[in-house]
């Protein structure tokens, strides 16, 4: 999926031709967008809640080092082992070492049950664990489907949004070695049985983190399937991976964030499960892991703090911006070629990987229509950030031809007289080319890009 | 009736926009006519070019500045409000010009002009109510362009203007979705752009109205080019065209 040598436009065109995927993505995103809008209307004053959510997240980013230290001190006092990972490789190393410790203790092969975690996708954790000979099972239904298909998630909260129940039945049939009907209940029943086994056998549970709470040194994890609760309570070791920006100061702040997260993501007032983990099992407790580790992942985030782009770090990964994005809705998540897709992916990737041209070019994946900005619960000015990224990157990244084109155009239009003349020239060209549509369709460059599927714009008197 | 150009001292100026200059040279005259009906005397701004948006949104700030500079300077000499028959250009001027010209000799001019620009339908809403129009009771589908609806937050004024003219205004489902034009986006990602146009055209067709009205020629040009390729029986008209009749220019 990560064919970075192929340009975004090529991947987008390829995904666009997949009618089944496009229909599935459009259908589900429309549903989620409508649910979100109804759920937000259910709040007494949604705009005020969003304003305060923005302020809470803004404060967190502005005081990030202090907040993380405060959280880490409390978490450590609670018995949580805190690891700071500067790079993806550092984070992977921590998990591999923990798995090795289990192997050394005689639990080999090490069995790992994973809850949904975009941070773990970001660092390609599964590949590393499997390469080391460990057994990994994704326990979120969508992630499980994606794992069987050997793909990456194509949506922040609905990882298998592009899969129909027929696709799922095929994957499950192969996994089961017996036919599983393309029926949602039959599929759910199979997954439930299969995953229960994984929970019971797991040595390590790995999950993401929605929010760390500095006040009490806790982490909060929301989910709908109960698999997260299993992963955090059944295995001997729980490892949570969090992006370093995913932190709030107090429980009161957490309350505001939770009020918006589920509503914006799925239209639920609250997720079915809200797990708060404040430490390993105490001596007087029956359930819970012996060890809790939290990996705080930087991987390019700290470098964004304090720049004109750092509103991107306010994101709570609700996925609302994907659902309303007309570009995402037509091409799906895989076209982006990166772990984060849709508007927030297009904003975040050029910031997380400023040295990677394939990430930088994602700021082009937008008409700047602003639908994303309108729905973002924490009021990230997504389309303004995309524009600023273009200002940062476009002149340097563009081909010589494109730079020269813009330059010539700007010189021609820098004076009213030459502007008038060029308008007449353009009108003449449009008139002529509309008379020879077949020829116009074969025009090179941008002209041909317009005319391939659209007629030449009509010039009127 | 180009005589409007010489009427003075009209306080309101109309910026024709580069797309209208290219595709609909008579649009500015129609804008004057509509404004006059709403009790606003206006004149067409002279010696202007473009607002610079095509380059600005593609990431080329200095090219955008070069193109917009004559427009800033010409408009800075005017007084009163500046009416622009495009939500997108209005947003460029009011929201982005101050930043684009910050630290240059034209900063004060850009700020002054930015504070005075107003999109056509907004100017109509601020003017006096027009006399009731005649045989205009046929339904129209309204395409709310992204920058008008979200950058400027203007949803009511164009619909109200159409209703005041006697039209039944129909809304496409999921009307907030972009038509797929997006300036250079339309040629950088042409297939995605066309897919977006198709989604929009399908929902516009489903309204049953055959006339689509919008406040941005860019969207209308894009939708029309795709609709004609698909041979859809839809007509696309700018608000100023819909509110005037042939000969009004
Ligand atoms: S950018 Fe905003 S809307 Fe998009 S996922 Fe993040 S919080 Fe949600």
XYZ file of N, CA, C and O in Angstrom, chain A residues 7-10 12-13 16 22 26 29-31 33 323-327 329-331 364-372 374 383-384 387 390-392 394-395 398-399 402-403 406-411 413-417 419-420 423 426-427 430 434 441 445-450 452-461, chain B residues 16-27 47-50 52-64 66-68 70 95-96 146-147 149-151 155 174 176-178 180-196 198-199 202 218 221-222 224-226 228-229 236-237 241 246 249:
624
model
N 2.898 8.611 -7.418
C 2.406 9.895 -6.927
C 0.964 9.783 -6.439
O 0.221 8.892 -6.837
N 0.591 10.735 -5.600
C -0.743 10.726 -5.022
C -1.824 10.678 -6.110
O -2.791 9.919 -6.008
N -1.634 11.462 -7.158
C -2.661 11.508 -8.204
C -2.882 10.127 -8.825
O -4.010 9.725 -9.110
N -1.825 9.361 -8.962
C -1.946 8.018 -9.547
C -2.699 7.079 -8.613
O -3.580 6.324 -9.042
N -4.778 8.003 -6.284
C -6.166 8.479 -6.202
C -6.965 7.972 -7.399
O -8.085 7.485 -7.249
N -6.390 8.069 -8.569
C -7.092 7.602 -9.775
C -7.392 6.113 -9.703
O -8.461 5.663 -10.095
N -10.166 5.539 -7.281
C -11.390 6.111 -7.850
C -12.092 5.116 -8.765
O -13.313 5.106 -8.891
N -15.680 2.791 -3.470
C -16.199 4.157 -3.437
C -17.620 4.185 -2.886
O -17.976 5.026 -2.072
N -18.566 6.139 0.544
C -19.545 7.225 0.500
C -20.726 6.930 1.416
O -21.197 7.796 2.148
N -19.585 7.135 5.211
C -19.231 8.486 5.643
C -20.484 9.372 5.719
O -20.617 10.181 6.638
N -21.398 9.211 4.772
C -22.635 10.001 4.814
C -23.410 9.721 6.091
O -23.929 10.631 6.740
N -23.468 8.441 6.423
C -24.187 8.023 7.633
C -23.541 8.641 8.877
O -24.216 9.225 9.730
N -21.578 11.225 9.064
C -21.682 12.685 9.065
C -23.066 13.110 9.544
O -23.198 14.072 10.320
N -15.181 12.216 7.173
C -16.532 11.892 6.717
C -17.148 12.963 5.829
O -17.990 12.658 4.992
N -16.754 14.215 6.033
C -17.345 15.284 5.218
C -16.433 15.710 4.074
O -16.778 16.598 3.307
N -15.271 15.073 3.954
C -14.319 15.513 2.928
C -14.679 14.912 1.575
O -14.656 13.689 1.400
N -15.022 15.766 0.593
C -15.435 15.229 -0.705
C -14.300 14.497 -1.429
O -14.568 13.625 -2.253
N -13.077 14.827 -1.107
C -11.952 14.122 -1.713
C -11.832 12.731 -1.085
O -11.838 11.712 -1.783
N -14.065 11.050 0.493
C -15.249 10.236 0.203
C -15.158 9.544 -1.157
O -15.767 8.509 -1.374
N -14.416 10.138 -2.063
C -14.315 9.533 -3.389
C -13.124 8.599 -3.559
O -13.168 7.698 -4.387
N -12.064 8.827 -2.791
C -10.866 8.011 -3.019
C -10.545 7.068 -1.850
O -9.738 6.160 -2.003
N -2.012 18.888 -1.318
C -2.776 19.114 -2.555
C -4.106 18.356 -2.560
O -4.939 18.561 -3.444
N -4.296 17.464 -1.582
C -5.473 16.598 -1.600
C -6.714 17.301 -1.075
O -7.445 16.773 -0.249
N -6.962 18.501 -1.557
C -8.079 19.293 -1.037
C -8.443 20.402 -2.009
O -7.568 20.946 -2.686
N -9.735 20.732 -2.063
C -10.149 21.914 -2.826
C -10.194 23.135 -1.919
O -10.637 24.197 -2.336
N -9.773 22.973 -0.661
C -9.869 24.031 0.345
C -11.319 24.450 0.554
O -11.621 25.623 0.753
N -12.218 23.464 0.479
C -13.647 23.770 0.602
C -14.045 24.089 2.022
O -15.088 24.688 2.268
N -13.227 23.650 2.996
C -13.480 24.042 4.383
C -14.522 23.212 5.117
O -14.852 23.518 6.260
N -15.032 22.143 4.491
C -16.018 21.305 5.185
C -15.399 20.677 6.431
O -16.063 20.508 7.453
N -14.112 20.337 6.359
C -13.399 19.733 7.490
C -13.345 20.707 8.659
O -13.677 20.359 9.792
N -15.206 23.098 9.322
C -16.525 23.360 9.888
C -16.943 22.309 10.921
O -17.659 22.620 11.863
N -8.300 23.629 6.697
C -8.016 24.062 5.318
C -7.063 25.249 5.276
O -6.323 25.419 4.315
N -7.044 26.043 6.352
C -6.038 27.106 6.403
C -4.640 26.511 6.570
O -3.667 27.016 6.005
N -3.417 25.285 3.300
C -2.981 26.419 2.484
C -1.584 26.880 2.907
O -0.708 27.101 2.061
N 0.990 24.594 1.637
C 1.283 24.838 0.221
C 2.215 26.030 0.070
O 3.135 26.006 -0.744
N 1.977 27.067 0.862
C 2.863 28.227 0.789
C 4.288 27.836 1.170
O 5.256 28.328 0.606
N 4.392 26.911 2.131
C 5.715 26.468 2.581
C 6.392 25.605 1.508
O 7.573 25.757 1.232
N 4.997 24.385 -1.906
C 4.721 24.315 -3.346
C 5.818 24.916 -4.225
O 6.275 24.262 -5.161
N 6.254 26.155 -3.934
C 7.243 26.727 -4.852
C 8.505 25.872 -4.967
O 9.051 25.721 -6.055
N 7.465 22.234 -6.810
C 6.858 22.180 -8.141
C 7.916 21.973 -9.218
O 9.087 22.295 -9.033
N 7.463 21.442 -10.338
C 8.363 21.292 -11.473
C 8.735 22.684 -12.001
O 8.044 23.668 -11.748
N 6.000 24.267 -14.033
C 4.894 24.857 -13.278
C 5.301 26.208 -12.694
O 4.540 27.163 -12.723
N 6.531 26.276 -12.191
C 6.996 27.551 -11.629
C 7.025 28.631 -12.691
O 6.589 29.755 -12.474
N 3.445 29.844 -13.596
C 2.880 30.807 -12.652
C 3.561 32.159 -12.775
O 2.927 33.195 -12.673
N 4.857 32.132 -13.028
C 5.588 33.380 -13.128
C 5.130 34.187 -14.343
O 4.831 35.373 -14.239
N 5.059 33.514 -15.476
C 4.636 34.199 -16.703
C 3.228 34.757 -16.557
O 2.934 35.889 -16.927
N 2.358 33.922 -15.988
C 0.979 34.358 -15.766
C 0.953 35.610 -14.903
O 0.267 36.589 -15.206
N 1.748 35.603 -13.844
C 1.693 36.742 -12.924
C 2.258 38.001 -13.566
O 1.787 39.106 -13.305
N 3.240 37.821 -14.428
C 3.788 38.991 -15.104
C 2.754 39.562 -16.082
O 2.523 40.763 -16.151
N -0.429 39.398 -15.885
C -1.578 39.998 -15.209
C -1.180 41.077 -14.202
O -1.989 41.516 -13.409
N 0.063 41.504 -14.250
C 0.515 42.516 -13.298
C 0.154 43.930 -13.742
O 0.366 44.885 -13.004
N -0.386 44.070 -14.958
C -0.776 45.399 -15.444
C -2.128 45.307 -16.121
O -2.374 44.370 -16.874
N -2.983 46.303 -15.894
C -4.337 46.245 -16.453
C -4.349 46.047 -17.972
O -5.180 45.293 -18.480
N -3.411 46.661 -18.675
C -3.444 46.559 -20.132
C -3.076 45.157 -20.603
O -3.806 44.535 -21.390
N -3.238 42.569 -18.910
C -4.325 41.712 -18.421
C -5.447 41.669 -19.452
O -5.905 40.598 -19.859
N -5.891 42.850 -19.910
C -6.969 42.939 -20.911
C -6.609 42.127 -22.158
O -7.421 41.373 -22.686
N -6.721 38.415 -21.583
C -8.104 37.930 -21.484
C -8.651 37.679 -22.894
O -9.298 36.660 -23.159
N -7.107 34.549 -24.264
C -7.696 33.353 -23.655
C -9.082 33.088 -24.232
O -9.434 31.952 -24.562
N -9.863 34.149 -24.390
C -11.206 33.981 -24.967
C -11.128 33.381 -26.367
O -11.898 32.489 -26.719
N -10.225 29.710 -26.096
C -11.360 28.909 -25.630
C -12.373 28.712 -26.760
O -12.890 27.619 -26.966
N -13.072 25.033 -28.430
C -14.373 24.394 -28.251
C -14.925 23.923 -29.599
O -15.824 23.090 -29.645
N -9.193 17.536 -26.388
C -9.037 16.457 -25.406
C -7.613 15.927 -25.359
O -7.203 15.350 -24.372
N -0.684 18.726 -20.789
C -0.662 19.404 -19.489
C -2.039 19.677 -18.917
O -2.959 18.875 -19.051
N -2.144 20.847 -18.267
C -3.355 21.177 -17.550
C -4.562 21.331 -18.474
O -5.694 21.039 -18.081
N -4.341 21.825 -19.695
C -5.461 21.996 -20.629
C -6.114 20.641 -20.901
O -7.332 20.484 -20.833
N -5.285 19.651 -21.183
C -5.812 18.323 -21.456
C -6.424 17.677 -20.223
O -7.383 16.915 -20.312
N -5.866 18.028 -19.057
C -6.412 17.487 -17.810
C -7.847 17.973 -17.623
O -8.697 17.265 -17.103
N -8.118 19.202 -18.057
C -9.481 19.714 -17.973
C -10.382 19.025 -19.004
O -11.480 18.577 -18.686
N -10.246 16.253 -20.761
C -10.420 14.819 -20.922
C -11.860 14.402 -20.613
O -12.466 13.651 -21.357
N -12.414 14.917 -19.520
C -13.784 14.530 -19.148
C -14.742 15.709 -19.047
O -15.826 15.583 -18.502
N -14.302 16.884 -19.514
C -15.143 18.074 -19.443
C -14.982 18.860 -20.726
O -13.866 18.935 -21.264
N -16.059 19.457 -21.204
C -15.930 20.273 -22.413
C -15.198 21.563 -22.065
O -15.047 21.931 -20.899
N -14.738 22.246 -23.094
C -14.091 23.543 -22.918
C -15.143 24.530 -22.395
O -16.262 24.561 -22.908
N -14.822 25.312 -21.351
C -15.820 26.260 -20.824
C -16.368 27.171 -21.923
O -15.628 27.620 -22.795
N -17.666 27.401 -21.842
C -18.324 28.203 -22.876
C -18.080 29.689 -22.621
O -18.301 30.183 -21.521
N -17.624 30.355 -23.647
C -17.395 31.795 -23.572
C -18.649 32.501 -24.067
O -19.153 32.187 -25.134
N -19.171 33.430 -23.254
C -20.367 34.150 -23.715
C -20.006 35.568 -24.108
O -18.929 36.054 -23.831
N -20.962 36.197 -24.734
C -20.790 37.562 -25.159
C -20.552 38.473 -23.962
O -21.136 38.314 -22.914
N -15.348 43.233 -11.435
C -15.958 42.227 -12.318
C -15.464 40.801 -12.057
O -16.218 39.860 -12.241
N -14.253 40.617 -11.648
C -13.534 39.336 -11.458
C -12.990 38.818 -12.787
O -13.582 39.030 -13.842
N -11.861 38.127 -12.705
C -11.169 37.701 -13.932
C -11.960 36.648 -14.696
O -11.931 36.589 -15.923
N -12.677 35.824 -13.955
C -13.421 34.761 -14.630
C -14.592 35.340 -15.418
O -14.903 34.891 -16.528
N -15.245 36.354 -14.848
C -16.332 37.010 -15.571
C -15.767 37.744 -16.788
O -16.336 37.686 -17.880
N -14.645 38.415 -16.618
C -14.013 39.091 -17.753
C -13.781 38.094 -18.891
O -13.918 38.427 -20.061
N -13.408 36.875 -18.526
C -13.088 35.879 -19.535
C -14.339 35.217 -20.117
O -14.502 35.147 -21.333
N -15.213 34.749 -19.249
C -16.334 33.920 -19.714
C -17.636 34.694 -19.890
O -18.474 34.327 -20.706
N -17.853 35.743 -19.094
C -19.128 36.479 -19.121
C -18.876 37.968 -19.031
O -19.161 38.582 -18.006
N -18.360 38.566 -20.083
C -17.988 39.982 -19.989
C -19.153 40.901 -19.614
O -18.932 42.023 -19.172
N -20.378 40.429 -19.781
C -21.505 41.307 -19.464
C -21.995 41.150 -18.027
O -22.943 41.812 -17.615
N -21.343 40.275 -17.272
C -21.838 40.009 -15.919
C -21.813 41.263 -15.044
O -22.762 41.533 -14.307
N -9.339 49.566 -14.230
C -7.911 49.252 -14.063
C -7.649 48.168 -13.010
O -6.613 48.169 -12.342
N -8.580 47.242 -12.886
C -8.359 46.123 -11.967
C -7.955 44.890 -12.773
O -8.154 44.831 -13.979
N -7.388 43.897 -12.084
C -7.068 42.624 -12.738
C -7.776 41.516 -11.957
O -8.992 41.388 -12.050
N -7.004 40.766 -11.175
C -7.535 39.579 -10.513
C -7.232 39.724 -9.031
O -6.469 40.595 -8.619
N -5.826 37.351 -7.270
C -4.613 36.569 -7.001
C -4.864 35.185 -6.445
O -3.927 34.429 -6.179
N -6.124 34.834 -6.274
C -6.437 33.571 -5.611
C -5.873 32.320 -6.293
O -5.408 31.413 -5.602
N -5.904 32.242 -7.629
C -5.401 31.007 -8.252
C -3.974 30.676 -7.806
O -3.672 29.528 -7.483
N -3.117 31.685 -7.773
C -1.737 31.448 -7.355
C -1.644 31.248 -5.842
O -0.927 30.375 -5.363
N -2.412 32.048 -5.113
C -2.348 31.985 -3.648
C -2.724 30.594 -3.151
O -2.034 30.011 -2.324
N -3.804 30.039 -3.669
C -4.251 28.721 -3.215
C -3.360 27.596 -3.729
O -3.362 26.505 -3.176
N -2.607 27.866 -4.779
C -1.678 26.851 -5.262
C -0.359 26.927 -4.505
O 0.505 26.069 -4.670
N -0.187 27.960 -3.668
C 1.003 28.049 -2.835
C 1.994 29.127 -3.262
O 3.047 29.258 -2.663
N 1.645 29.893 -4.298
C 2.587 30.887 -4.829
C 2.224 32.283 -4.353
O 1.468 33.008 -5.000
N 2.788 32.675 -3.206
C 2.403 33.955 -2.624
C 2.918 35.152 -3.408
O 2.192 36.123 -3.598
N 4.159 35.104 -3.870
C 4.672 36.313 -4.520
C 3.987 36.540 -5.864
O 3.709 37.674 -6.243
N 3.662 35.452 -6.568
C 2.905 35.599 -7.819
C 1.512 36.157 -7.533
O 1.007 36.998 -8.280
N 0.900 35.681 -6.450
C -0.430 36.176 -6.084
C -0.382 37.672 -5.809
O -1.244 38.433 -6.245
N 1.802 39.829 -6.960
C 2.066 40.579 -8.180
C 0.772 40.817 -8.963
O 0.516 41.907 -9.471
N -0.056 39.772 -9.037
C -1.297 39.875 -9.804
C -2.330 40.750 -9.090
O -3.055 41.517 -9.718
N -2.388 40.637 -7.766
C -3.428 41.351 -7.017
C -3.092 42.828 -6.817
O -3.977 43.637 -6.571
N -2.268 45.517 -8.745
C -3.029 46.559 -9.453
C -4.474 46.647 -8.969
O -5.037 47.748 -8.903
N -10.405 38.020 3.635
C -9.725 37.174 4.625
C -8.216 37.107 4.415
O -7.464 36.999 5.365
N -7.767 37.076 3.161
C -6.357 36.768 2.923
C -5.489 37.948 2.483
O -4.281 37.894 2.613
N -18.602 26.843 -1.624
C -17.916 26.599 -0.349
C -17.451 27.884 0.320
O -17.634 28.084 1.506
N -16.797 28.738 -0.466
C -16.205 29.918 0.159
C -17.269 30.913 0.594
O -17.111 31.608 1.595
N -20.348 30.015 1.593
C -21.052 29.442 2.739
C -20.167 29.343 3.970
O -20.628 29.575 5.084
N -18.907 28.968 3.770
C -18.085 28.689 4.947
C -17.043 29.760 5.257
O -16.811 30.074 6.413
N -16.390 30.320 4.234
C -15.421 31.375 4.537
C -16.165 32.648 4.947
O -15.762 33.350 5.848
N -25.264 32.117 4.054
C -26.168 31.100 3.526
C -27.513 31.691 3.126
O -28.141 31.239 2.185
N -27.067 16.772 0.690
C -25.667 16.972 1.081
C -25.075 18.145 0.301
O -23.987 18.062 -0.280
N -23.644 20.703 1.141
C -22.381 21.304 1.572
C -21.184 20.762 0.792
O -20.111 21.352 0.807
N -21.365 19.629 0.112
C -20.215 19.024 -0.572
C -19.739 19.905 -1.728
O -20.533 20.426 -2.504
N -18.432 20.018 -1.826
C -17.808 20.857 -2.854
C -18.061 20.295 -4.250
O -18.161 19.088 -4.438
N -15.988 20.328 -6.631
C -14.777 19.719 -7.161
C -13.905 20.644 -7.990
O -12.896 20.214 -8.537
N -14.270 21.939 -8.061
C -13.438 22.840 -8.870
C -12.102 23.113 -8.162
O -11.089 22.557 -8.542
N -12.141 23.947 -7.143
C -10.936 24.133 -6.326
C -9.737 24.713 -7.051
O -8.599 24.385 -6.731
N -9.958 25.573 -8.058
C -8.823 26.205 -8.741
C -7.966 25.184 -9.457
O -8.478 24.363 -10.212
N -6.668 25.198 -9.186
C -5.779 24.278 -9.889
C -6.042 22.818 -9.516
O -5.602 21.905 -10.206
N -6.785 22.593 -8.429
C -7.172 21.223 -8.071
C -7.843 20.527 -9.262
O -7.612 19.343 -9.520
N -8.665 21.289 -9.994
C -9.440 20.730 -11.111
C -8.550 20.130 -12.196
O -8.987 19.254 -12.952
N -7.310 20.606 -12.284
C -6.405 20.068 -13.299
C -5.238 19.268 -12.703
O -4.578 18.514 -13.407
N -5.027 19.432 -11.398
C -3.986 18.619 -10.768
C -4.514 17.229 -10.453
O -3.787 16.247 -10.518
N -5.780 17.165 -10.034
C -6.414 15.881 -9.735
C -7.711 15.798 -10.538
O -8.810 15.754 -9.965
N -7.596 15.784 -11.867
C -8.789 15.927 -12.717
C -9.841 14.837 -12.491
O -11.031 15.145 -12.470
N -9.414 13.611 -12.279
C -10.400 12.531 -12.141
C -11.193 12.683 -10.837
O -12.414 12.461 -10.812
N -10.508 13.085 -9.770
C -11.203 13.296 -8.495
C -12.153 14.482 -8.638
O -13.302 14.453 -8.179
N -11.666 15.520 -9.293
C -12.474 16.715 -9.514
C -13.762 16.377 -10.272
O -14.854 16.835 -9.914
N -13.641 15.547 -11.299
C -14.806 15.156 -12.095
C -15.745 14.262 -11.279
O -16.974 14.412 -11.349
N -15.182 13.377 -10.472
C -16.031 12.520 -9.623
C -16.852 13.370 -8.662
O -18.025 13.094 -8.405
N -16.226 14.430 -8.142
C -16.947 15.323 -7.237
C -18.034 16.078 -7.988
O -19.156 16.253 -7.482
N -19.613 15.020 -10.584
C -20.682 14.059 -10.876
C -21.609 13.864 -9.678
O -22.830 13.819 -9.823
N -21.000 13.765 -8.489
C -21.810 13.598 -7.283
C -22.735 14.807 -7.124
O -23.920 14.672 -6.820
N -25.497 14.904 -9.852
C -26.563 13.937 -9.576
C -27.542 14.491 -8.542
O -28.757 14.356 -8.695
N -16.914 30.209 -10.999
C -15.961 29.106 -11.085
C -16.673 27.762 -10.933
O -16.490 26.862 -11.756
N -18.992 27.216 -13.978
C -18.243 26.839 -15.172
C -17.860 25.364 -15.130
O -18.003 24.627 -16.108
N -17.387 24.944 -13.951
C -16.956 23.563 -13.788
C -18.133 22.605 -13.951
O -18.076 21.641 -14.711
N -21.008 23.146 -15.368
C -21.567 23.200 -16.721
C -20.715 22.393 -17.698
O -21.241 21.648 -18.529
N -19.390 22.518 -17.562
C -18.508 21.785 -18.473
C -18.709 20.279 -18.341
O -18.708 19.535 -19.324
N -18.906 19.832 -17.109
C -19.121 18.403 -16.906
C -20.547 18.002 -17.307
O -20.760 16.943 -17.910
N -22.422 19.304 -19.587
C -22.545 19.247 -21.051
C -21.883 17.990 -21.587
O -22.350 17.407 -22.562
N -20.789 17.577 -20.968
C -20.161 16.329 -21.391
C -21.110 15.152 -21.169
O -21.184 14.239 -21.995
N -26.944 26.574 -16.111
C -26.222 27.142 -14.973
C -26.197 28.650 -15.085
O -25.755 29.185 -16.108
N -26.648 29.329 -14.061
C -26.714 30.780 -14.132
C -26.197 31.419 -12.847
O -26.506 30.978 -11.735
N -27.198 36.865 -13.271
C -27.861 36.534 -14.536
C -29.306 36.140 -14.285
O -30.212 36.512 -15.018
N -32.344 38.942 -20.322
C -31.499 39.265 -21.469
C -31.807 40.687 -21.948
O -32.964 41.083 -22.005
N -28.243 43.818 -19.698
C -26.858 44.293 -19.704
C -26.728 45.440 -20.675
O -25.775 46.155 -20.683
